[in-house]
Structure formats: C-alpha cells, structure tokens
Short mmCIF file of C-alpha atoms in Angstrom, two decimals:
data_model
loop_
_atom_site.label_atom_id
_atom_site.label_comp_id
_atom_site.label_asym_id
_atom_site.label_seq_id
_atom_site.Cartn_x
_atom_site.Cartn_y
_atom_site.Cartn_z
CA UNK A 1 91.81 80.54 85.14
CA UNK A 2 92.44 83.96 86.65
CA UNK A 3 94.28 84.30 89.95
CA UNK A 4 94.96 87.34 92.11
CA UNK A 5 98.39 87.41 93.68
CA UNK A 6 97.99 89.80 96.61
CA UNK A 7 101.20 91.32 97.99
CA UNK A 8 101.24 92.00 101.74
CA UNK A 9 104.05 93.69 103.60
CA UNK A 10 104.59 95.83 106.68
CA UNK A 11 104.01 99.30 105.32
CA UNK A 12 106.50 100.87 107.73
CA UNK A 13 109.26 98.58 106.47
CA UNK A 14 108.53 99.44 102.84
CA UNK A 15 108.43 103.15 103.66
CA UNK A 16 111.82 102.88 105.40
CA UNK A 17 113.58 101.82 102.20
CA UNK A 18 115.72 104.42 100.49
CA UNK A 19 114.75 105.53 96.98
CA UNK A 20 117.63 103.42 95.67
CA UNK A 21 116.53 100.30 97.57
CA UNK A 22 112.95 100.72 96.39
CA UNK A 23 114.03 101.31 92.78
CA UNK A 24 116.27 98.22 92.85
CA UNK A 25 113.43 96.04 94.15
CA UNK A 26 110.99 97.45 91.61
CA UNK A 27 113.47 96.79 88.79
CA UNK A 28 113.66 93.13 89.80
CA UNK A 29 109.88 92.85 90.15
CA UNK A 30 109.45 94.43 86.71
CA UNK A 31 111.64 91.69 85.21
CA UNK A 32 109.05 89.16 86.38
CA UNK A 33 106.30 91.48 85.14
CA UNK A 34 107.94 91.69 81.68
CA UNK A 35 108.26 87.90 81.52
CA UNK A 36 104.57 87.46 82.34
CA UNK A 37 103.61 90.04 79.69
CA UNK A 38 105.62 88.10 77.09
CA UNK A 39 103.87 84.89 78.20
CA UNK A 40 100.51 86.72 77.90
CA UNK A 41 99.73 85.71 81.49
CA UNK A 42 99.64 89.13 83.16
CA UNK A 43 96.54 91.23 83.60
CA UNK A 44 96.21 94.34 85.76
CA UNK A 45 98.90 94.88 88.39
CA UNK A 46 99.24 97.81 90.77
CA UNK A 47 101.17 99.12 93.72
CA UNK A 48 98.59 100.53 96.11
CA UNK A 49 98.89 103.87 97.90
CA UNK A 50 99.41 104.35 101.63
CA UNK A 51 96.85 102.74 103.90
CA UNK A 52 96.74 105.96 105.96
CA UNK A 53 95.14 107.66 102.95
CA UNK A 54 92.58 104.87 102.40
CA UNK A 55 88.98 104.87 103.54
CA UNK A 56 86.52 102.03 103.98
CA UNK A 57 82.84 102.14 103.08
CA UNK A 58 80.68 99.89 105.24
CA UNK A 59 77.21 99.65 106.69
CA UNK A 60 73.65 99.60 105.43
CA UNK A 61 72.11 101.90 102.86
CA UNK A 62 74.53 104.51 101.56
CA UNK A 63 77.02 103.27 104.15
CA UNK A 64 79.45 105.18 106.28
CA UNK A 65 82.96 106.16 105.21
CA UNK A 66 85.53 105.43 107.91
CA UNK A 67 89.27 106.09 107.94
CA UNK A 68 91.66 103.45 106.69
CA UNK A 69 91.36 99.78 105.92
CA UNK A 70 89.83 97.49 108.50
CA UNK A 71 92.50 94.93 109.27
CA UNK A 72 93.96 93.51 112.43
CA UNK A 73 97.30 92.45 111.06
CA UNK A 74 100.87 93.69 110.91
CA UNK A 75 100.94 93.40 107.12
CA UNK A 76 98.90 95.56 104.79
CA UNK A 77 97.79 94.82 101.25
CA UNK A 78 100.23 96.93 99.25
CA UNK A 79 99.77 95.64 95.71
CA UNK A 80 98.37 92.96 93.48
CA UNK A 81 98.81 91.10 90.20
CA UNK A 82 96.12 89.43 88.13
CA UNK A 83 97.51 86.44 86.26
CA UNK A 84 96.02 83.85 83.93
CA UNK A 85 97.27 80.28 84.34
CA UNK A 86 95.61 76.90 83.91
CA UNK A 87 96.32 75.79 87.50
CA UNK A 88 96.72 77.19 90.99
CA UNK A 89 100.15 75.56 91.13
CA UNK A 90 101.33 77.65 88.15
CA UNK A 91 100.14 80.85 89.86
CA UNK A 92 101.92 79.78 93.07
CA UNK A 93 105.16 79.41 91.09
CA UNK A 94 104.89 83.03 89.94
CA UNK A 95 104.28 84.11 93.55
CA UNK A 96 107.43 82.17 94.49
CA UNK A 97 109.37 84.13 91.86
CA UNK A 98 108.06 87.37 93.36
CA UNK A 99 109.00 86.20 96.85
CA UNK A 100 112.54 85.32 95.76
CA UNK A 101 112.93 88.97 94.78
CA UNK A 102 111.09 90.34 97.84
CA UNK A 103 111.54 87.70 100.57
CA UNK A 104 110.02 89.79 103.38
CA UNK A 105 106.66 90.09 101.60
CA UNK A 106 103.74 87.70 101.98
CA UNK A 107 101.81 86.64 98.88
CA UNK A 108 98.23 85.37 98.88
CA UNK A 109 97.05 83.56 95.76
CA UNK A 110 93.30 83.52 95.22
CA UNK A 111 91.16 82.43 92.24
CA UNK A 112 89.07 85.25 90.80
CA UNK A 113 86.42 85.83 88.17
CA UNK A 114 86.35 88.96 86.06
CA UNK A 115 82.95 90.63 85.84
CA UNK A 116 83.95 93.84 84.06
CA UNK A 117 83.05 93.91 80.36
CA UNK A 118 86.07 94.86 78.29
CA UNK A 119 88.63 93.91 80.96
CA UNK A 120 92.15 94.21 79.58
CA UNK A 121 92.98 90.53 80.13
CA UNK A 122 91.66 88.37 77.29
CA UNK A 123 89.60 85.43 78.58
CA UNK A 124 91.40 82.10 78.65
CA UNK A 125 89.89 79.00 77.09
CA UNK A 126 88.97 77.67 80.55
CA UNK A 127 86.94 80.79 81.56
#
C-alpha cells in the first residue's frame, strides 16, 4: 500500500536555519531516504519551494489563480515522501524516524493511490 508522508513545518523557522544547520538536517534525513531506497520502499520525495511563490487554482470553469496556498495554519506543507509498506503502522514508523531527526516538524501519514501510468514506484502486491 502506498502512503504519503507529508512534512509540515513553520516556514519562517526553516528559513531561519543557517546553511550549515540546514545541510546537517538534510544529511540526516538523507540517511533515512537511503535506507528506504535500499528497502525498495521509497517512491517520489521532494522538498517544496517557498509558499510565497506558490499559487492556487480554484473556482469553476478555467478557474482563477490566486496567490499562495490556502491554509489557515502556522505550519506549511514543505515536503513529502511516497512510501510503500504493507500497513499504516509501518509508514508511521518511518515518519517517527523522520521526526527523531527533525523533532519540530509535523508529519501527516495518508494512504494514497497512484493514477499516473509509468510512475517510478513499482506497484506492490497489495495494489
């Protein structure tokens, strides 16, 4: 089963880190990433750009483009992982590993289905 692990954080806090602090955190996160690649459990993962540069498309017809994400929260969605595990509990354990490295982040774990033909993550036996 595929799960999205969505990484939320206060963007201002992340932007306040020095280059060295950010690089050290990313190095630790990449250790988890490398482990998941070896386990063949990691699909697409990305660090998203600044929310100030984002736009949202909403409305009927062609829709209207408005500035920024529409969220009433202190935390913003700053990145995500797509993982393949047989149970939600296994995906939660990976999110706990990520949180041990980045304890000020919030991680949401949500089941997903892939609809894109040729997606880079091979389908599991349960999908």
